PDB file of C-alpha atoms and ligand atoms in Angstrom:
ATOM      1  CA  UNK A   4       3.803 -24.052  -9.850  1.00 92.00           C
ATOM      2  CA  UNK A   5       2.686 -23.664  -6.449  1.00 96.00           C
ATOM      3  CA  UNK A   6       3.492 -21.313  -3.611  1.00 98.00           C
ATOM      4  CA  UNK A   7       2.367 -21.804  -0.093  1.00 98.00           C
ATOM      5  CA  UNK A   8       3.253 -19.538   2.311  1.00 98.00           C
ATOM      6  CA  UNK A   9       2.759 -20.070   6.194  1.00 98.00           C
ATOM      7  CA  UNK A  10       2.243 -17.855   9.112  1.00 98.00           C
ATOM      8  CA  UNK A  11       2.849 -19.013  12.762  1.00 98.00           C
ATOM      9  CA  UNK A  12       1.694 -16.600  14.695  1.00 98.00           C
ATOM     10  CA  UNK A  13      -1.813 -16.261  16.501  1.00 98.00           C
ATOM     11  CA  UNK A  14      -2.972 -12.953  15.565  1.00 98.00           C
ATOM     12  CA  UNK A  15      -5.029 -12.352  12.770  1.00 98.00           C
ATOM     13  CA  UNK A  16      -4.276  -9.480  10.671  1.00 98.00           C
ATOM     14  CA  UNK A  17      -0.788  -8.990  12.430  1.00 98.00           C
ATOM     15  CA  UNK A  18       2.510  -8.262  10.948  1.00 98.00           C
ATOM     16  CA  UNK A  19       3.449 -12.150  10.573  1.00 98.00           C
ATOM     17  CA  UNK A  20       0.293 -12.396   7.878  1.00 98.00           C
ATOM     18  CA  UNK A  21       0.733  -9.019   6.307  1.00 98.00           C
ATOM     19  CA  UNK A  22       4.385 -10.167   5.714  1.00 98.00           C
ATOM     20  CA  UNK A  23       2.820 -13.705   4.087  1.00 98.00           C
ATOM     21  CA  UNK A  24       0.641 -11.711   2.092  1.00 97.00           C
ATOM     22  CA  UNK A  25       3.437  -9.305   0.436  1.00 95.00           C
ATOM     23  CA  UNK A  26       5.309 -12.178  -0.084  1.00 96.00           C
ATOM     24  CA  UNK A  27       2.418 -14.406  -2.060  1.00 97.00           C
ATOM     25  CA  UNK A  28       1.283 -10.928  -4.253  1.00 96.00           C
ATOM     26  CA  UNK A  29       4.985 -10.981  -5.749  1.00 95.00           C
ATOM     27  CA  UNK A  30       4.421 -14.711  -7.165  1.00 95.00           C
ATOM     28  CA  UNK A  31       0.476 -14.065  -7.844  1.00 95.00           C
ATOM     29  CA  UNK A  32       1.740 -11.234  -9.895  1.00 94.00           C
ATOM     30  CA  UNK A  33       4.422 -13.423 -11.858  1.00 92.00           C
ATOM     31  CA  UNK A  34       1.100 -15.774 -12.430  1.00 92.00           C
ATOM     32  CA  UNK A  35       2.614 -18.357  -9.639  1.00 95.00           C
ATOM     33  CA  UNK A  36      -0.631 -20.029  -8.066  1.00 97.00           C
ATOM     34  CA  UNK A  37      -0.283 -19.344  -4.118  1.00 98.00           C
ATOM     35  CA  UNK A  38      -1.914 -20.680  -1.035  1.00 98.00           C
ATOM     36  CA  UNK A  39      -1.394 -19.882   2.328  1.00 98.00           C
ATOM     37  CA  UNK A  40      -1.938 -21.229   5.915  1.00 98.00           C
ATOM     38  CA  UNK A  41      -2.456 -18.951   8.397  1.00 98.00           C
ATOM     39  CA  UNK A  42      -2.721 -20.793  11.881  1.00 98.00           C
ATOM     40  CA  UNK A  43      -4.176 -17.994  14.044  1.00 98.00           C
ATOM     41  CA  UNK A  44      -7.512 -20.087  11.681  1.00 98.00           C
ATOM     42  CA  UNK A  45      -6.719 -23.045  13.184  1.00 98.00           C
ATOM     43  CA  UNK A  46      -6.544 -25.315  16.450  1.00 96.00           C
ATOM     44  CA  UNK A  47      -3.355 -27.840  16.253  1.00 98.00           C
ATOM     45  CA  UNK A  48      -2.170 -29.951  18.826  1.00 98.00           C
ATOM     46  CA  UNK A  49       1.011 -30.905  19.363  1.00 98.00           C
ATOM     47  CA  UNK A  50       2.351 -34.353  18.324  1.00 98.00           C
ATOM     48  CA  UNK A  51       1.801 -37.056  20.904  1.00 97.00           C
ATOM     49  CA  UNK A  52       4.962 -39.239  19.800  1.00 98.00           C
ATOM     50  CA  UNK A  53       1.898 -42.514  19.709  1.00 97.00           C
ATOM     51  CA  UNK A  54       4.065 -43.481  17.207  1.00 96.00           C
ATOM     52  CA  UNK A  55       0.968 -44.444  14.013  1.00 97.00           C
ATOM     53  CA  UNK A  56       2.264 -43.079  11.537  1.00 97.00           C
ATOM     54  CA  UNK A  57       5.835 -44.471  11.938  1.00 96.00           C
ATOM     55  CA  UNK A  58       3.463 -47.524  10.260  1.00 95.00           C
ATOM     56  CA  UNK A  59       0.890 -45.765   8.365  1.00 95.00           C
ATOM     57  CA  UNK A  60       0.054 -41.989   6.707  1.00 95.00           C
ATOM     58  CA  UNK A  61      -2.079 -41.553   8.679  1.00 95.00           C
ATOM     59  CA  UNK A  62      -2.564 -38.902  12.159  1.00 96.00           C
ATOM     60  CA  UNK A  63      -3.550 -40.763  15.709  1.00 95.00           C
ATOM     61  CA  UNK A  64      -5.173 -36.919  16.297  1.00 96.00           C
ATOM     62  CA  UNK A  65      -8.055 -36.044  13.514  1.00 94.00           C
ATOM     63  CA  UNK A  66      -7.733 -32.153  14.300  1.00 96.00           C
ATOM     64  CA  UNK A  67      -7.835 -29.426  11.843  1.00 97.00           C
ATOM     65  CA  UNK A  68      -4.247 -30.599  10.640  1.00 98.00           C
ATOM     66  CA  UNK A  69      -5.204 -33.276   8.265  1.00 96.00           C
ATOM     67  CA  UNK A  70      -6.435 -30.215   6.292  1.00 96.00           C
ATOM     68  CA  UNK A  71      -3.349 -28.738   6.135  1.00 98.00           C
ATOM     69  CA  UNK A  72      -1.230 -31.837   5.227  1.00 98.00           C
ATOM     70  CA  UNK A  73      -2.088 -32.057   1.513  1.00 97.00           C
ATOM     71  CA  UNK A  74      -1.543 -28.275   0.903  1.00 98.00           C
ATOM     72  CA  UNK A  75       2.328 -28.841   2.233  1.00 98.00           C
ATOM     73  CA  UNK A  76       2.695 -32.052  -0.116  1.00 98.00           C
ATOM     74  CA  UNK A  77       0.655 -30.471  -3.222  1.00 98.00           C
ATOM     75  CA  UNK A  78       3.278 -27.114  -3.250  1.00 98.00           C
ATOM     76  CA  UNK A  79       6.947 -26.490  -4.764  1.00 97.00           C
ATOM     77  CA  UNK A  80       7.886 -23.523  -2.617  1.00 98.00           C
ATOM     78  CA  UNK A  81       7.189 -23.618   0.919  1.00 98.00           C
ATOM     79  CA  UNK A  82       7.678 -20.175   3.160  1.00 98.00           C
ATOM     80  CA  UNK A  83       7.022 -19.779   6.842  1.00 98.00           C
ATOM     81  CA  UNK A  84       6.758 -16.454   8.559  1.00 98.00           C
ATOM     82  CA  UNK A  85       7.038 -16.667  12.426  1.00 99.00           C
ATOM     83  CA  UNK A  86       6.743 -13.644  15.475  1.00 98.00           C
ATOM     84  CA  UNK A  87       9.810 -14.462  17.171  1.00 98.00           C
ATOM     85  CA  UNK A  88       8.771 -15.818  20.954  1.00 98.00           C
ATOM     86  CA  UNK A  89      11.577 -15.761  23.229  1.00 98.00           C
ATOM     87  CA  UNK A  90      14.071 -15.923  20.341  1.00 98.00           C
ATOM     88  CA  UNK A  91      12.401 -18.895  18.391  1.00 98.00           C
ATOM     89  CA  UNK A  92       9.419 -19.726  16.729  1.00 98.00           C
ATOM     90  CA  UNK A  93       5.941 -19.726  18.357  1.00 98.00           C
ATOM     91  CA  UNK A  94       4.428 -22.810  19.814  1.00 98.00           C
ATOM     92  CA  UNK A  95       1.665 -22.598  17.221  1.00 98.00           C
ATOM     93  CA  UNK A  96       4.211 -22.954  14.804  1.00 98.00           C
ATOM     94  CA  UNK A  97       6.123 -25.627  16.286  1.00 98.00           C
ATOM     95  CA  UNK A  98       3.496 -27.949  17.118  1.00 98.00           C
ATOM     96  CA  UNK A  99       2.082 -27.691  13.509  1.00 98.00           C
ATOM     97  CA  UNK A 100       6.108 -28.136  12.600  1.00 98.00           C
ATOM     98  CA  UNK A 101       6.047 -31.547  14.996  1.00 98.00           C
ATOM     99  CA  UNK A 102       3.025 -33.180  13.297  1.00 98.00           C
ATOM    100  CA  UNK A 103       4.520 -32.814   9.851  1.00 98.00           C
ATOM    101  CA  UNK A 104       6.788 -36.156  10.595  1.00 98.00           C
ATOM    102  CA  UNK A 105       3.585 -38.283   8.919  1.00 98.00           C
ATOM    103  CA  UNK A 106       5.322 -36.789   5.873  1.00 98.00           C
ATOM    104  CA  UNK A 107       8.654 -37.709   6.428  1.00 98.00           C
ATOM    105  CA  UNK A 108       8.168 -40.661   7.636  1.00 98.00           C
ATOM    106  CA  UNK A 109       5.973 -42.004   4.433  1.00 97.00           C
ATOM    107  CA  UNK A 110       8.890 -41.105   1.957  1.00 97.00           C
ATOM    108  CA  UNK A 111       9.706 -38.206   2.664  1.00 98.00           C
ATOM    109  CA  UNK A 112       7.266 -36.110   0.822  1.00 98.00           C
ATOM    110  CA  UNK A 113       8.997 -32.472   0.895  1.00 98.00           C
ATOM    111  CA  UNK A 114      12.231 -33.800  -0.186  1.00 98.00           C
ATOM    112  CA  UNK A 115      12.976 -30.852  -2.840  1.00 96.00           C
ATOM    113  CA  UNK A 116      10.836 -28.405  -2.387  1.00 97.00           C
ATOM    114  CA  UNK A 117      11.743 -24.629  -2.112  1.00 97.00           C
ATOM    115  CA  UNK A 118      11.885 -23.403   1.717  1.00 98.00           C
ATOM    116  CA  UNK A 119      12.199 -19.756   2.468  1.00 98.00           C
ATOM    117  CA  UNK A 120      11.856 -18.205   6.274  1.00 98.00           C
ATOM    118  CA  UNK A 121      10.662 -14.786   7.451  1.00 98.00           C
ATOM    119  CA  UNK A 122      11.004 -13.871  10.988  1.00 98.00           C
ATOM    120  CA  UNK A 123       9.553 -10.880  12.669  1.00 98.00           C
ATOM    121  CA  UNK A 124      10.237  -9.462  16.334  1.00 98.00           C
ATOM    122  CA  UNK A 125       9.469  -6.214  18.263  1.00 98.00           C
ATOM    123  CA  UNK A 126      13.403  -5.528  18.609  1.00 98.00           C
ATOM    124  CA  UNK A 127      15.761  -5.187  16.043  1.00 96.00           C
ATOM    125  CA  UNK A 128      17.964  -7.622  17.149  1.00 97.00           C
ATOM    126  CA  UNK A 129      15.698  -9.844  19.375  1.00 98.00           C
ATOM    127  CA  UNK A 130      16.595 -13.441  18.141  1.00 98.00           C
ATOM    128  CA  UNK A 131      15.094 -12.965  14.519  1.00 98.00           C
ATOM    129  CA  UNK A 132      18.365 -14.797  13.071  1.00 98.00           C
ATOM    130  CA  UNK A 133      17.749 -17.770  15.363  1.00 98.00           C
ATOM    131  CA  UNK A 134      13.870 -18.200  14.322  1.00 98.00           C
ATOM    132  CA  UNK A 135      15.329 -18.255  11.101  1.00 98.00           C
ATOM    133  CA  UNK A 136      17.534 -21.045  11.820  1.00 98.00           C
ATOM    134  CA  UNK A 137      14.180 -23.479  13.913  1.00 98.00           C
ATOM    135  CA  UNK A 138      12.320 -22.649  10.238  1.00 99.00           C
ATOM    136  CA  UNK A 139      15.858 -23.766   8.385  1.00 98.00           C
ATOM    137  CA  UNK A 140      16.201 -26.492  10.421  1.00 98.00           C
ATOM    138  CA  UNK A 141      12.977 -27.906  10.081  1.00 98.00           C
ATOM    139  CA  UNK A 142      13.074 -27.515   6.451  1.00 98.00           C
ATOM    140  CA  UNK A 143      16.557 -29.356   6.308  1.00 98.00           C
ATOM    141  CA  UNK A 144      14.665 -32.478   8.282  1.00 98.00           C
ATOM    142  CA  UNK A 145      12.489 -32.812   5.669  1.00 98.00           C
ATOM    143  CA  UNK A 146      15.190 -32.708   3.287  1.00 98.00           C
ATOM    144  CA  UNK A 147      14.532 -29.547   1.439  1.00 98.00           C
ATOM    145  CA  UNK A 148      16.020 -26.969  -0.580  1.00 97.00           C
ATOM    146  CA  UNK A 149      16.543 -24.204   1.609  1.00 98.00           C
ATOM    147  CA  UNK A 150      17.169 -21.018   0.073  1.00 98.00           C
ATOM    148  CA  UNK A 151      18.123 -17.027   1.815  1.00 98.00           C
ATOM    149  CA  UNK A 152      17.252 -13.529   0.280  1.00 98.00           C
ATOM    150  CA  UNK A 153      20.326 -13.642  -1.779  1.00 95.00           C
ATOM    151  CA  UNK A 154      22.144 -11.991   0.955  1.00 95.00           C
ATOM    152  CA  UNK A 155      21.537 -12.926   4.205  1.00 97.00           C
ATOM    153  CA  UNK A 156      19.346 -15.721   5.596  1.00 98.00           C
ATOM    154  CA  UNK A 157      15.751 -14.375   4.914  1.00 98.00           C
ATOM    155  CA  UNK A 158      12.880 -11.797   5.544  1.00 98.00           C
ATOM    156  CA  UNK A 159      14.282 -10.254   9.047  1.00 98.00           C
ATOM    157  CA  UNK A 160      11.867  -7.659  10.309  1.00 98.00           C
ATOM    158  CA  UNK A 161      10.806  -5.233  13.304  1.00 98.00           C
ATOM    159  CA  UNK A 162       7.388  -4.300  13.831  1.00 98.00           C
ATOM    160  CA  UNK A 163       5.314  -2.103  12.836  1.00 98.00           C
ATOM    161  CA  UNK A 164       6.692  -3.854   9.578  1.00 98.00           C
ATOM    162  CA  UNK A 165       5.438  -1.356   7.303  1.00 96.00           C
ATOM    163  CA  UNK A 166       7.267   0.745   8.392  1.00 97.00           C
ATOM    164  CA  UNK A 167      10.682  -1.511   8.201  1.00 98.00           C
ATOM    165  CA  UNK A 168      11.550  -0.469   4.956  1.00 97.00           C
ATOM    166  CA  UNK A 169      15.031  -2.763   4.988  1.00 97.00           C
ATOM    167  CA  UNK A 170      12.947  -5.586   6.434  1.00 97.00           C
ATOM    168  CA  UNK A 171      10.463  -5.765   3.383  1.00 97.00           C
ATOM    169  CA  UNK A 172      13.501  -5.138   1.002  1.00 97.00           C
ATOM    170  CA  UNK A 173      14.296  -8.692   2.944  1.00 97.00           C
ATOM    171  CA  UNK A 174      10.945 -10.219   2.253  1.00 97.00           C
ATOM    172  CA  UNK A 175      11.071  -9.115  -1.668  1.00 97.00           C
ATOM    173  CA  UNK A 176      14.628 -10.595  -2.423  1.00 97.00           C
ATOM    174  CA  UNK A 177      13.711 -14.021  -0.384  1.00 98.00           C
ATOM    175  CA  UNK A 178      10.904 -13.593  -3.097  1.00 97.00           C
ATOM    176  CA  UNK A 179      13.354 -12.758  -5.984  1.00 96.00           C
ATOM    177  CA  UNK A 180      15.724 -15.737  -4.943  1.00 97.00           C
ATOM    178  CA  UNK A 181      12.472 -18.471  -4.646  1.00 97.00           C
ATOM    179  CA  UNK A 182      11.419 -17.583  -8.209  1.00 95.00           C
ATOM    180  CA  UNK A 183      15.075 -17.713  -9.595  1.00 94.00           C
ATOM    181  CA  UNK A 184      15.738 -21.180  -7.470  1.00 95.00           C
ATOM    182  CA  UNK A 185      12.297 -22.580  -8.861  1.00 94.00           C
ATOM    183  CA  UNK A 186      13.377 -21.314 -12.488  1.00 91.00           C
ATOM    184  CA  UNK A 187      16.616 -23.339 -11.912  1.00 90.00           C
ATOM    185  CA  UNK A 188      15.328 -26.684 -11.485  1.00 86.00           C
ATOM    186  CA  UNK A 189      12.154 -26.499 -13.479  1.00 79.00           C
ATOM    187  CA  UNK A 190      12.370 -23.724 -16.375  1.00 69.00           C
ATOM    188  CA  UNK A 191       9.860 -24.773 -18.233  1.00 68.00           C
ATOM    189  CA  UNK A 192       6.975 -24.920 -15.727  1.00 65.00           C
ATOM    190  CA  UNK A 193       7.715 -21.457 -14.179  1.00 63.00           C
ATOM    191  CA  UNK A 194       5.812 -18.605 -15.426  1.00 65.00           C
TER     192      UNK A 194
HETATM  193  C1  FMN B 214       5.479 -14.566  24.169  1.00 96.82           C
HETATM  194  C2  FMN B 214       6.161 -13.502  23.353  1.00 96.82           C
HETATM  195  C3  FMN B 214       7.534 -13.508  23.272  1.00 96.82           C
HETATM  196  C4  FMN B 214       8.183 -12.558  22.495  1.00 96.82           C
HETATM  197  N1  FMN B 214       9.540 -12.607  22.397  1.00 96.82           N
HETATM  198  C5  FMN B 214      10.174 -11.736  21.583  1.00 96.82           C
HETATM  199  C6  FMN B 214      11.594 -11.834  21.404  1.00 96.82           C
HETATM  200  O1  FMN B 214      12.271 -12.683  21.964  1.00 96.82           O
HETATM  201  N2  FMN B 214      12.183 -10.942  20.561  1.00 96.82           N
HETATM  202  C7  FMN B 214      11.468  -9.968  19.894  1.00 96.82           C
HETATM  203  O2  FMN B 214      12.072  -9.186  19.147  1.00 96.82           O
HETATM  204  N3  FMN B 214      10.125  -9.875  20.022  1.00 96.82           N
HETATM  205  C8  FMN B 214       9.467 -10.735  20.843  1.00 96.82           C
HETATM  206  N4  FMN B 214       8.091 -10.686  20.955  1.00 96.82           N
HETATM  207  C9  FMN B 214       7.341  -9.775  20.057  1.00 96.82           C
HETATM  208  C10 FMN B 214       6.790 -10.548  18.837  1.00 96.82           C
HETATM  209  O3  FMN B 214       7.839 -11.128  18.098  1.00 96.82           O
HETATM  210  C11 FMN B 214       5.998  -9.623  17.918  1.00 96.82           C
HETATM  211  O4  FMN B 214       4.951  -9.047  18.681  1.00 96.82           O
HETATM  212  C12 FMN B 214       5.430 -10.397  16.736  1.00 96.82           C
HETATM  213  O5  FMN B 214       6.426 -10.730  15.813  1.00 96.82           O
HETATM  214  C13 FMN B 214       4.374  -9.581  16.024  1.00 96.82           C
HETATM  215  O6  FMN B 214       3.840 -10.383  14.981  1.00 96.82           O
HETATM  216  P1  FMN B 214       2.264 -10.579  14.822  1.00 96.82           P
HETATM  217  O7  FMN B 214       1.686  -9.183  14.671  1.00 96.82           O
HETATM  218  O8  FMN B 214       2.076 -11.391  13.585  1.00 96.82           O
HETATM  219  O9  FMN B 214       1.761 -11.286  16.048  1.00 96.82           O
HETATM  220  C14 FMN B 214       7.435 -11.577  21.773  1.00 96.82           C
HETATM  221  C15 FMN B 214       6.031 -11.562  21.898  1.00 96.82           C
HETATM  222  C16 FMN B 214       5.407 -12.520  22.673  1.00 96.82           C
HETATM  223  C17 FMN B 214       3.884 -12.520  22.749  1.00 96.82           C
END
């Protein structure tokens, strides 16, 4: 089974892809494959509303997106980490969000597949819950099975996150409650 995890934010090496990579060691360890897309690699623009694919699967724009399509439509669990901007996600993240409708729109494509959210912010209480809830919401579009940490609704941290020892408890109980969710509706293909 597959695991991709996202991050939205346009720093490389920054909390928002250290958090990613914590998350994807807990399911390499458990012999999960994992991918991730981290879009501080990567130049998206934002959807046009041209209206092709509403006929076709296929992008009006050929920019570095149509990379990134397949890996969203080839995984089971899908988990997006975002730096909360203003109290929501980052425009990186919600353009790339926007030009995923060629996927709903051509049947729907991550109907049923495992969504988890992470949000990070410099405060403690600086609108993490509500980046949560763009990342929910998006994953409830696309018809998906959108899952919590057991507890609450997600990863929640404050940077520097290594230090936010609650906030990674967060991150590894989102990963607890992915596996147990994926073990649920496919036992015998998880590891
Ligand atoms: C444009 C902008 C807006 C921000 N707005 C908030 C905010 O509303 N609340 C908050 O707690 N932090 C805010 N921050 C801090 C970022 O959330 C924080 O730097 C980010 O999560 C760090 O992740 P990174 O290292 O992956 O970039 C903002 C930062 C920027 C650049």
């Amino acid at each position: 089974m597959k695991i991709l995890g996202i991050s939205g934010s346009p720093t490389k090496n920054g909390n928002n892809e250290k958090a990613i990579n914590d998350f994807l060691e807990i399911f390499s360890k458990k012999k999960f494959e994992v991918e991730k897309i981290f879009l501080s690699q990567y130049k998206i623009n934002p959807c046009l509303s041209c209206g092709v694919c509403d006929k076709q699967k296929k992008c009006f724009q050929q920019d570095e997106m149509t990379k990134l399509l397949p890996l969203l439509e080839n995984a089971d669990a899908i988990i997006v980490s975002s730096p909360t901007y203003f109290g929501g996600v980052s425009g990186q993240l919600k353009s790339f969000f926007d030009r995923t409708i060629l996927l709903r729109r051509n049947g729907f494509l991550l109907k049923n597949k495992i969504g988890g959210a992470i949000a990070i912010g410099h405060a403690r209480n600086g609108g993490q819950e509500y980046t949560i809830q763009n990342i929910h919401t998006w994953m409830h579009i696309h018809g998906m099975i959108v899952v919590g940490d057991n507890n609450h609704f997600g990863g929640i941290l404050k940077t520097p996150i290594k230090k936010d020892k609650e906030g990674l408890k967060s991150v590894k109980d989102l990963a607890n409650k992915i596996c147990e969710t994926l073990k649920k509706f496919n036992p015998p293909l998880v590891p």
